[in-house]
Short mmCIF file of C-alpha atoms in Angstrom, two decimals:
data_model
loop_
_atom_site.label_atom_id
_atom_site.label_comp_id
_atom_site.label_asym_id
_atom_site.label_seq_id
_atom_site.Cartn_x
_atom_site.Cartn_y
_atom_site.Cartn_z
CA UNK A 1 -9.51 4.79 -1.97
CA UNK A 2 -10.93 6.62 -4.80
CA UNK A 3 -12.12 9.54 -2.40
CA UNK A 4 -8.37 9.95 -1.28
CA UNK A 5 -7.64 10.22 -5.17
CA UNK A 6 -9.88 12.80 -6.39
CA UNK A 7 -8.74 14.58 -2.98
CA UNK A 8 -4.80 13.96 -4.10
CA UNK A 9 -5.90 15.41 -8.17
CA UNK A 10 -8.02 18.31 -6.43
CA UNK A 11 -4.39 19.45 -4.22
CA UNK A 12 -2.56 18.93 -7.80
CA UNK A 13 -4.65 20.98 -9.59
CA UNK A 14 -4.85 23.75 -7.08
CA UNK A 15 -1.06 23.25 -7.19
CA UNK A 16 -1.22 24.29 -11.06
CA UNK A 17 -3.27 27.19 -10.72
CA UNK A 18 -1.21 28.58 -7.81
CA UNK A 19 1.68 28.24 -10.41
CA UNK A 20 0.34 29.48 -13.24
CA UNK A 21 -0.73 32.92 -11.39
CA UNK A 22 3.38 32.84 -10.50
CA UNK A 23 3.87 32.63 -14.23
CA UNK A 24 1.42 34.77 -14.81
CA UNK A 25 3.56 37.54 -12.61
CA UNK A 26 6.52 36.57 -14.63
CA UNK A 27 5.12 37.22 -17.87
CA UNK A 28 4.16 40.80 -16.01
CA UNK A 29 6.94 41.92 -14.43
CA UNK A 30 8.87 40.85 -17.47
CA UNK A 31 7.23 43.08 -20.07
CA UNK A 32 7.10 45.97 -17.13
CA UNK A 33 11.01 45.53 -17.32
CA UNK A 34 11.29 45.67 -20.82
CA UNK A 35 8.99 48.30 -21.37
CA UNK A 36 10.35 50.84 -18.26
CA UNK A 37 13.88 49.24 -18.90
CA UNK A 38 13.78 48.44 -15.08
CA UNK A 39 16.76 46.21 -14.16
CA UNK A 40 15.55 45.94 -10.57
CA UNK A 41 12.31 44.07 -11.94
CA UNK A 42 14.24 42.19 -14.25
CA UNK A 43 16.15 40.78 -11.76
CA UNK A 44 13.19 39.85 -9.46
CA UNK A 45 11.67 37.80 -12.30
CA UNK A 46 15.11 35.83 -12.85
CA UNK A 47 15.59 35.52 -9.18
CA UNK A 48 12.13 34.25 -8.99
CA UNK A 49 12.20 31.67 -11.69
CA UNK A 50 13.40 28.98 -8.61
CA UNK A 51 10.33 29.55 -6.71
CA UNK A 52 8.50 27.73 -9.93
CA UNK A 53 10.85 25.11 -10.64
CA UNK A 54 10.64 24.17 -6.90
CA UNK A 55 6.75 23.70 -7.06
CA UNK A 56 6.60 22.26 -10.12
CA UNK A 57 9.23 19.51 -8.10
CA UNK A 58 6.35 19.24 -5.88
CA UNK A 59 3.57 18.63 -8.13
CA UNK A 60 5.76 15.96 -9.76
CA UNK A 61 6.58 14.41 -6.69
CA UNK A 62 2.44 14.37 -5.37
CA UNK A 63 1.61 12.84 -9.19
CA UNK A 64 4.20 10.12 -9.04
CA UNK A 65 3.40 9.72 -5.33
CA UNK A 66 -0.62 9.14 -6.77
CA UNK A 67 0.59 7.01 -9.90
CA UNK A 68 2.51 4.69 -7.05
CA UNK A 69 0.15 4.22 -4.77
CA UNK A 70 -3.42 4.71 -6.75
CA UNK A 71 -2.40 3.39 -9.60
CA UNK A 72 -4.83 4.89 -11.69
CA UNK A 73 -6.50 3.44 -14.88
CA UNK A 74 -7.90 4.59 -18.01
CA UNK A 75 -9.44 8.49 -17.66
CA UNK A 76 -7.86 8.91 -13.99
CA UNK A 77 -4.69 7.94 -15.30
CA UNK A 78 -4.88 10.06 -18.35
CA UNK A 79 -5.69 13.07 -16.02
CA UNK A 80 -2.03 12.26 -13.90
CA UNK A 81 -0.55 12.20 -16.97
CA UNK A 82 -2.31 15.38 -18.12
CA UNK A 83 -1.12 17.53 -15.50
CA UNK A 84 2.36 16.15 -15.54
CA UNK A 85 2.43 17.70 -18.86
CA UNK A 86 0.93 21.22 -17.50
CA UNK A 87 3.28 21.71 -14.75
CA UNK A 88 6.54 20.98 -17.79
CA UNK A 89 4.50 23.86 -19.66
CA UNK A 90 4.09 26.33 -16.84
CA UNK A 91 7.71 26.33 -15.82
CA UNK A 92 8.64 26.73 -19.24
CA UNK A 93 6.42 29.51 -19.26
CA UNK A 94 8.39 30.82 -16.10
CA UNK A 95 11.33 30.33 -18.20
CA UNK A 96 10.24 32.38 -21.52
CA UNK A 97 9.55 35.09 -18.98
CA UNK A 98 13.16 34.71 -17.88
CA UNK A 99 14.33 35.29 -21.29
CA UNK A 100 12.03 38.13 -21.70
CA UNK A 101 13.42 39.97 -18.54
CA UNK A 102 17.09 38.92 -19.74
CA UNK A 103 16.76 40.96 -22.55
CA UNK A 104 15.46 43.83 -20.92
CA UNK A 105 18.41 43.67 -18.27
CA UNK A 106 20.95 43.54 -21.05
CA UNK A 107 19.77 46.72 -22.82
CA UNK A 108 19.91 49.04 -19.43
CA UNK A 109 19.94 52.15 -18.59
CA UNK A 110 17.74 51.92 -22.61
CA UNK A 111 14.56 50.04 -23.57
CA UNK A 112 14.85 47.20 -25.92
CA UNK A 113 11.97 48.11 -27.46
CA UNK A 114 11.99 51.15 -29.77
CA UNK A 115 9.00 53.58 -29.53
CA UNK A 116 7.88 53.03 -33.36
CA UNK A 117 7.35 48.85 -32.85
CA UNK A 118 6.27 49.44 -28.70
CA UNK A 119 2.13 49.08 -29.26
CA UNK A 120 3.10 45.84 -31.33
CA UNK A 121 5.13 44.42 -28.85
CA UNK A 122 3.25 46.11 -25.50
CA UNK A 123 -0.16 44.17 -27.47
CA UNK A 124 1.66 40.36 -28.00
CA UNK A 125 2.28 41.12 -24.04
CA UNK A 126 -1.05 42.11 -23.38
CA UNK A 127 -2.26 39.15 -25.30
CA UNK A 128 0.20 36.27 -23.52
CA UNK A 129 -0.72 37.82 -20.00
CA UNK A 130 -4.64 37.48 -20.52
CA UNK A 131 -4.04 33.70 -22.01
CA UNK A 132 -2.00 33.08 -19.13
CA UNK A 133 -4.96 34.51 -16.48
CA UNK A 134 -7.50 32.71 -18.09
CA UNK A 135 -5.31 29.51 -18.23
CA UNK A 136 -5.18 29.99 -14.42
CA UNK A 137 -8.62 30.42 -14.67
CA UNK A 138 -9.47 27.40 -16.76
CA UNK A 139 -7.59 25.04 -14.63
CA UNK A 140 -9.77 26.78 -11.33
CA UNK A 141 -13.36 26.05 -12.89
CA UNK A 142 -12.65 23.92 -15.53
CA UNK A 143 -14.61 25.29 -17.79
CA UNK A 144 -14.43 23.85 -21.46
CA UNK A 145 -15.80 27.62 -23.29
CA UNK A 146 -13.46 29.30 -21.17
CA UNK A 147 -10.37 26.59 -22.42
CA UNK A 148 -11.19 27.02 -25.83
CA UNK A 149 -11.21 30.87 -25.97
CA UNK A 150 -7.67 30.72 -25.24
CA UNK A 151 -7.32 29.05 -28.66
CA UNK A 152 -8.57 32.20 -30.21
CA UNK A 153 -6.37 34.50 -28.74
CA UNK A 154 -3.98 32.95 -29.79
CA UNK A 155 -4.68 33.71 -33.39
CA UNK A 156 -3.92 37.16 -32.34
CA UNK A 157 -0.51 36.74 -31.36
CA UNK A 158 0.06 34.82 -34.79
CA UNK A 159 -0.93 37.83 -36.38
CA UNK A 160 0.74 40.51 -34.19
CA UNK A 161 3.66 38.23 -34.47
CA UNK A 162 3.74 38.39 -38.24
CA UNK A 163 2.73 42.28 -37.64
CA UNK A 164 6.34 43.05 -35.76
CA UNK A 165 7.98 41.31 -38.75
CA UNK A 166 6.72 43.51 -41.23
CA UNK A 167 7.56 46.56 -39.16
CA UNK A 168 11.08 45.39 -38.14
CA UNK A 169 12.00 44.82 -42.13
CA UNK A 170 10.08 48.19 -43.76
CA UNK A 171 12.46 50.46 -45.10
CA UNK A 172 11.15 52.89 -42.18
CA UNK A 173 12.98 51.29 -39.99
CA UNK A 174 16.08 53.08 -38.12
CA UNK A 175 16.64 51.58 -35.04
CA UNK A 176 19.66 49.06 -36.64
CA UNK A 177 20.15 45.30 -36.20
CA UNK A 178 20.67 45.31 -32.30
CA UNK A 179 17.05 46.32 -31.89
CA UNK A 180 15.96 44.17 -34.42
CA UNK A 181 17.24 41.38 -33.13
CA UNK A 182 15.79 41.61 -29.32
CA UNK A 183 12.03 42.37 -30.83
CA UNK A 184 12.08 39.52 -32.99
CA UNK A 185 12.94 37.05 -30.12
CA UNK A 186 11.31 38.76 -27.62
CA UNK A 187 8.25 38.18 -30.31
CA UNK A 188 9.32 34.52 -30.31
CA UNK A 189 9.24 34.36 -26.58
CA UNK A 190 5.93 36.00 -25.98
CA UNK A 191 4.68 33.88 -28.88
CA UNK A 192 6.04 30.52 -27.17
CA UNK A 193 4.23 31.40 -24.60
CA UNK A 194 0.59 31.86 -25.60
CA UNK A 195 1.92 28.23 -27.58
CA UNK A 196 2.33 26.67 -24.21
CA UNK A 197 -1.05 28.38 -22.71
CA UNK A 198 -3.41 26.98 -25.55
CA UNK A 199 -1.50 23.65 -25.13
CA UNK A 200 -2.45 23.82 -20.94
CA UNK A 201 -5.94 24.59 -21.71
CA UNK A 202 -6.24 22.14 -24.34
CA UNK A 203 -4.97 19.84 -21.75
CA UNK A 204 -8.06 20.70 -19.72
CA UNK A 205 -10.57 20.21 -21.91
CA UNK A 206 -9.24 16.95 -22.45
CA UNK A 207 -9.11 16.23 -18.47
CA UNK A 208 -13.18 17.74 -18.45
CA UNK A 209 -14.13 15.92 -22.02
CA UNK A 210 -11.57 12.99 -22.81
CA UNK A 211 -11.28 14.45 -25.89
CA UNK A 212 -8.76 17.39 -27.07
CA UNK A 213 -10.54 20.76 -28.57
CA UNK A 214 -9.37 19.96 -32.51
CA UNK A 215 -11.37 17.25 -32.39
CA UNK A 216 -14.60 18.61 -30.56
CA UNK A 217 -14.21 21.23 -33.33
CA UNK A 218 -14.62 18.34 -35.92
CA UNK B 1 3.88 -10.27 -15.56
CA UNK B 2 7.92 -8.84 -15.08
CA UNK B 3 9.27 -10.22 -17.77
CA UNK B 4 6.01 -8.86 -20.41
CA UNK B 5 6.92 -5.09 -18.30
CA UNK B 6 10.56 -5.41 -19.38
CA UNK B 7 9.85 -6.51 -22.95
CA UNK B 8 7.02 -4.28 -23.31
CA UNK B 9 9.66 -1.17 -21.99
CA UNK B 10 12.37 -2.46 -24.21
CA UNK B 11 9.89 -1.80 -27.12
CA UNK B 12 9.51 1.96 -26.27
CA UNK B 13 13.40 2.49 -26.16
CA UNK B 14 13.44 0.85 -29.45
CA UNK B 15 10.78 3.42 -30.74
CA UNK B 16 12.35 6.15 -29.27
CA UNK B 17 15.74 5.29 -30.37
CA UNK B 18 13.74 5.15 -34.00
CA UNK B 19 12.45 8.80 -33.76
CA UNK B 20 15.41 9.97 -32.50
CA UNK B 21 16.84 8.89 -36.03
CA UNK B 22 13.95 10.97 -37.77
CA UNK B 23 14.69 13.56 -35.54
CA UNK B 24 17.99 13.82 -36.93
CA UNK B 25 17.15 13.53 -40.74
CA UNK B 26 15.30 16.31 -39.86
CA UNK B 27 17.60 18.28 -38.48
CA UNK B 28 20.68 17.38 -40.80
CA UNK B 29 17.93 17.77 -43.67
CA UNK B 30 17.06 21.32 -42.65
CA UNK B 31 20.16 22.70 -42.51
CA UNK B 32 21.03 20.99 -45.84
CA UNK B 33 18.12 23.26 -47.35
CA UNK B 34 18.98 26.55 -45.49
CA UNK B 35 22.56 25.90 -46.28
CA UNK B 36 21.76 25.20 -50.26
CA UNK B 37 18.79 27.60 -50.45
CA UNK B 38 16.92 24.07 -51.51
CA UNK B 39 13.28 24.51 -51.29
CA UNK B 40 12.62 20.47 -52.43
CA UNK B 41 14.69 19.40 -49.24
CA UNK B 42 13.17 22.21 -47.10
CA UNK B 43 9.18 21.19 -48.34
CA UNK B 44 10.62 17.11 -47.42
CA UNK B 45 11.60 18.25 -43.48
CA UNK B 46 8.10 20.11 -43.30
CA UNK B 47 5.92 16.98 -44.49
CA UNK B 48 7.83 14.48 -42.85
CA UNK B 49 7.41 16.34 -39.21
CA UNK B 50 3.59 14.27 -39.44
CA UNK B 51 5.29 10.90 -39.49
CA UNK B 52 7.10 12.01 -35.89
CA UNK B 53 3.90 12.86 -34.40
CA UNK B 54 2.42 9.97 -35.69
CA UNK B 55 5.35 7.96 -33.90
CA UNK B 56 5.22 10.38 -30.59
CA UNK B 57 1.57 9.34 -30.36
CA UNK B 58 2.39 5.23 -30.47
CA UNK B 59 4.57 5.62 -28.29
CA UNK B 60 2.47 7.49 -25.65
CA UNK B 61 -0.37 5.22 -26.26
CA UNK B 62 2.23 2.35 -25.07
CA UNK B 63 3.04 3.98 -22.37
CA UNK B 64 -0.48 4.07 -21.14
CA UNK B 65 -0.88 1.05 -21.87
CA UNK B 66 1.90 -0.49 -19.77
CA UNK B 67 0.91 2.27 -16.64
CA UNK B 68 -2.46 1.20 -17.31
CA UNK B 69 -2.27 -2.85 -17.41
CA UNK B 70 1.37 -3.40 -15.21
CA UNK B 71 0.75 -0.28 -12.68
CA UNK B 72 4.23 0.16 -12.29
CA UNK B 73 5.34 1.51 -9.25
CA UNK B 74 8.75 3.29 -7.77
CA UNK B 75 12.12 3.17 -10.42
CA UNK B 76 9.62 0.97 -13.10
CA UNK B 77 7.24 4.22 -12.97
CA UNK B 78 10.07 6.57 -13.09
CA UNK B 79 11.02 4.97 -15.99
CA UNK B 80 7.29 4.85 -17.98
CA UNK B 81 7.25 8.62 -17.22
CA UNK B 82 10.94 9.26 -18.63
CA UNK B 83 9.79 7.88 -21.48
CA UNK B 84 6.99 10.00 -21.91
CA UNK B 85 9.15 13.18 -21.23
CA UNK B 86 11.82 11.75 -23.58
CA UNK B 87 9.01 11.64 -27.08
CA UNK B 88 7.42 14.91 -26.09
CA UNK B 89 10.84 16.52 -26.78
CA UNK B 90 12.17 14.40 -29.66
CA UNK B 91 8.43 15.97 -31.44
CA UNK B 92 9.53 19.70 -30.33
CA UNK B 93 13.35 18.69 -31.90
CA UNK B 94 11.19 18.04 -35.16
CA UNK B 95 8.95 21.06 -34.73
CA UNK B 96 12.12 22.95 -34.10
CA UNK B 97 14.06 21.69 -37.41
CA UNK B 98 10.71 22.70 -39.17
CA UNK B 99 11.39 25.93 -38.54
CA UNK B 100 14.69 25.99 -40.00
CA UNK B 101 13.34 24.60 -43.05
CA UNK B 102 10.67 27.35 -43.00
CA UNK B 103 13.44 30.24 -42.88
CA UNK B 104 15.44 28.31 -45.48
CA UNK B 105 11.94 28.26 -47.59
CA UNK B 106 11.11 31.55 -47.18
CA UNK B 107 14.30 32.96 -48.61
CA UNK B 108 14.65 30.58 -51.65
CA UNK B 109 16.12 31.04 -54.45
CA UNK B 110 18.46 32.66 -52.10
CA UNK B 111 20.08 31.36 -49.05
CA UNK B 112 19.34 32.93 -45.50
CA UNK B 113 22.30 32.88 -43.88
CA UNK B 114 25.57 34.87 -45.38
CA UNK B 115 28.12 33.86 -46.46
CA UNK B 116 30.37 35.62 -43.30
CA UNK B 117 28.65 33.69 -41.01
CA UNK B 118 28.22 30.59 -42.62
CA UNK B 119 30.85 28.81 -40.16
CA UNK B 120 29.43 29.54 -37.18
CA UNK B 121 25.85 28.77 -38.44
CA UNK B 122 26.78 25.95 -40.33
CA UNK B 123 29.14 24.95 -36.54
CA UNK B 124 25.86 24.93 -34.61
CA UNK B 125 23.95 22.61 -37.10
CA UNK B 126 26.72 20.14 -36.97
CA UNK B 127 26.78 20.14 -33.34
CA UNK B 128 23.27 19.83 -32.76
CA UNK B 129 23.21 16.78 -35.56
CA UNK B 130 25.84 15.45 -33.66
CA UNK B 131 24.33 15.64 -30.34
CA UNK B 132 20.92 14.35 -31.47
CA UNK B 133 23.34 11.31 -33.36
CA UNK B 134 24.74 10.61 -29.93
CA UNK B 135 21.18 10.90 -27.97
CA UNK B 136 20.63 7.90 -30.61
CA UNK B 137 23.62 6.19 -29.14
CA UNK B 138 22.35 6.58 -25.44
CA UNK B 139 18.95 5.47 -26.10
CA UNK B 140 19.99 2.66 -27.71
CA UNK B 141 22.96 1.51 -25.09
CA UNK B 142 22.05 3.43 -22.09
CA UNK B 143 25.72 4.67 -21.65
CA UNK B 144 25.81 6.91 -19.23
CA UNK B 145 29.73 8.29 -20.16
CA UNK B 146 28.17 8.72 -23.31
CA UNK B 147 24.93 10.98 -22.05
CA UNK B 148 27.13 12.84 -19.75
CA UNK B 149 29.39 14.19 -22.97
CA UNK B 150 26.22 15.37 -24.87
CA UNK B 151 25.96 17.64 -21.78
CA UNK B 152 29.90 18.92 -22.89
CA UNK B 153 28.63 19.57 -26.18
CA UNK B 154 25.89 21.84 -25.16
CA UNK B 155 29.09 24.43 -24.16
CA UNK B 156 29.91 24.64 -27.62
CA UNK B 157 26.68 25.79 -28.69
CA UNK B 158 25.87 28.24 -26.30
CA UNK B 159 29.33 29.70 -27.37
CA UNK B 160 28.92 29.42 -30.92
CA UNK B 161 25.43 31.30 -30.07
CA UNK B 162 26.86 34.42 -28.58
CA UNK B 163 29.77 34.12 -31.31
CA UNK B 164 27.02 34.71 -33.71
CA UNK B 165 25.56 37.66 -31.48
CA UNK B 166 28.86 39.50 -31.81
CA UNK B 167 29.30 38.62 -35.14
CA UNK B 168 25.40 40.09 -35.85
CA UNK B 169 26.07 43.45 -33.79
CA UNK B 170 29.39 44.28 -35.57
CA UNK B 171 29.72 47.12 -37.01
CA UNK B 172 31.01 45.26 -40.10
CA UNK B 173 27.38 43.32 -40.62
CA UNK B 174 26.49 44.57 -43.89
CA UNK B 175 23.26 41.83 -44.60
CA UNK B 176 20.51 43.93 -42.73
CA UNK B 177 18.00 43.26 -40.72
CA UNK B 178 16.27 40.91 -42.69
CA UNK B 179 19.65 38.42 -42.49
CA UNK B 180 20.13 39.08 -39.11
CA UNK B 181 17.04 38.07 -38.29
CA UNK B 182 16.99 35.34 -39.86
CA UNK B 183 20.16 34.25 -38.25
CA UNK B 184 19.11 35.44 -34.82
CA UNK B 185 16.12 32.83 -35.02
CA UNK B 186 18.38 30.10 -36.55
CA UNK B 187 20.63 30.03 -33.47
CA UNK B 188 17.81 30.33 -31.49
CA UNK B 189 16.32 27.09 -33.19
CA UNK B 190 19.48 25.29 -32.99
CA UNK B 191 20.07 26.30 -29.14
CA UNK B 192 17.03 24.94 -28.09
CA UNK B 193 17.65 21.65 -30.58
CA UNK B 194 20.70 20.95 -28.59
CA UNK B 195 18.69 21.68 -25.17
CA UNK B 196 16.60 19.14 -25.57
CA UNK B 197 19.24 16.89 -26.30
CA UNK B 198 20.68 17.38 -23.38
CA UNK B 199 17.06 16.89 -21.25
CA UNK B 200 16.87 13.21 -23.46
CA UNK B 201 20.38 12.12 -22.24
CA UNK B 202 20.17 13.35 -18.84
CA UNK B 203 16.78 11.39 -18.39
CA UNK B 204 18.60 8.17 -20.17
CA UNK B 205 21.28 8.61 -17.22
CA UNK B 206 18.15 8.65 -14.72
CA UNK B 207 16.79 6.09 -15.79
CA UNK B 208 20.26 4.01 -15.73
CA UNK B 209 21.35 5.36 -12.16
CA UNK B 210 18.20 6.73 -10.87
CA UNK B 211 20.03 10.46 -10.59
CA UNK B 212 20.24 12.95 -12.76
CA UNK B 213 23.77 14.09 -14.18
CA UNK B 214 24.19 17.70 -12.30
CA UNK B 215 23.47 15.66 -8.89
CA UNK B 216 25.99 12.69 -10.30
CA UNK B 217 28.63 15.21 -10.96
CA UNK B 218 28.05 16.91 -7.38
#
């Protein structure tokens, strides 16, 4: 019985990191759109978005499936629980990349992104991509040094977040409201996120420790 | 053993139905402050988002409880798990109103939004306060008619969003980037208040009928 368990949470969590390397090509092929103003690519991540709402179906089905007929106690049933919550954040993930390619769609044959504010916004990409490949990572191995890295990347989006919003409102700038406008939500998607990759990672560290990183950092 | 399940599941709606009513001091607060320019009521929505976390977390630790002691299986489980869904976005609705009251903040002793489009902002707040209001309602009565209309209400926002796109990328915007901004986020903040609304009602009308609403209305 509790062989066939840590079998079932072993599929699920193979499950997760299979869909968080699809995010991971969302969040991708989403800033390749926006930066190339490629509708074709823009469409593929939209078009795509199904694929991850399908498996995260399946990962909730195999968890309640486990909950039913395991029923899990204390730690197992915290780790259930656990990745119930990371498959929500992944496909939310998917869907920030959505909105990401959205805007580059809408701004075609043009770029969104103006050349002046493009190293900003090309870095916060940079930045969500590598949280979101050493999410994947982190849910693979487990590993607690890895998980908490992804904390302190994400101080680096707060700060190149805060970065675009000084460039957007200096008097240098010329490209208008329109442009304005996408960079400061496409900022706000990219930022959401690296929000949602901490949050998975902290989520493993929990499943590994039983305890969540702010308080290992106490 | 039944009867202690029920009771004990009873006591979670009750709690939920409870932060759903913080949820939408907050948000009726919020707007309040961005629409005054009020930092007092702004600083209030900021330090009162603590008391819903503190409430998200009793309720989760009930929920483990019950999963934990009663091992619910099938609909009962499906339930315990809606429930756990239903908190985790009734926090984000707070986080969400704490960033209006962080724009309204950050522009005092002015107010962020201007005055030409103060009715379309000031539309959206009033129909996400009244869609969190009725969430309130369908928590506490379980009416599915009820859940379904939040789901009509959601229309009006997304229109009132891309009102206030048009309205931003005329040529007769005359606030800057700064404003539109500003207002940019604000519908942003207020779409996604009202999305989650919509998620809480249409897992209220699964746990009543077991389906969600797009498959009832199929």
């Amino acid at each position: 019985m509790r062989e066939a368990f840590h079998d079932q949470l072993e599929s699920i969590f193979d499950d997760l990191a299979a869909i968080c390397s699809q995010v991971e090509d969302a969040v991708s092929s989403a800033t390749d759109a926006l930066l190339k103003g490629d509708a074709t690519t823009a469409e593929r991540v939209i078009s795509s978005d199904a694929a991850i709402d399908r498996a995260r179906e399946r990962v909730e089905e195999t968890a309640f499936s486990l909950l039913s007929l395991q029923a899990p106690v204390a730690g197992d049933l915290r780790v259930v629980v656990a990745a119930l919550r990371m498959v929500t954040e992944l496909e939310r993930m998917g869907d920030l990349s959505v909105h990401v390619a959205k805007i580059a769609r809408l701004r075609v044959p043009h770029v969104a992104v103006p050349e002046e504010i493009r190293p900003t916004i090309s870095r916060m990409a940079e930045v969500a991509e590598d949280m979101v490949r050493r999410v994947q990572d982190v849910i693979t191995t487990r590993d607690v040094a890895t998980a908490i890295e992804v904390g302190r990347d994400d101080e680096e989006m707060d700060q190149l977040r805060r970065q675009s919003f000084t460039e957007l409102l200096s008097d240098s700038w010329s490209h208008g409201v329109e442009a304005a406008v996408d960079v400061a939500l496409l900022g706000r998607y990219y930022e959401r996120i690296a929000d949602h990759a901490v949050s998975v990672a902290n989520r493993v560290v929990f499943v590994v420790t039983g305890e969540f990183p702010a308080a290992l950092r106490a």
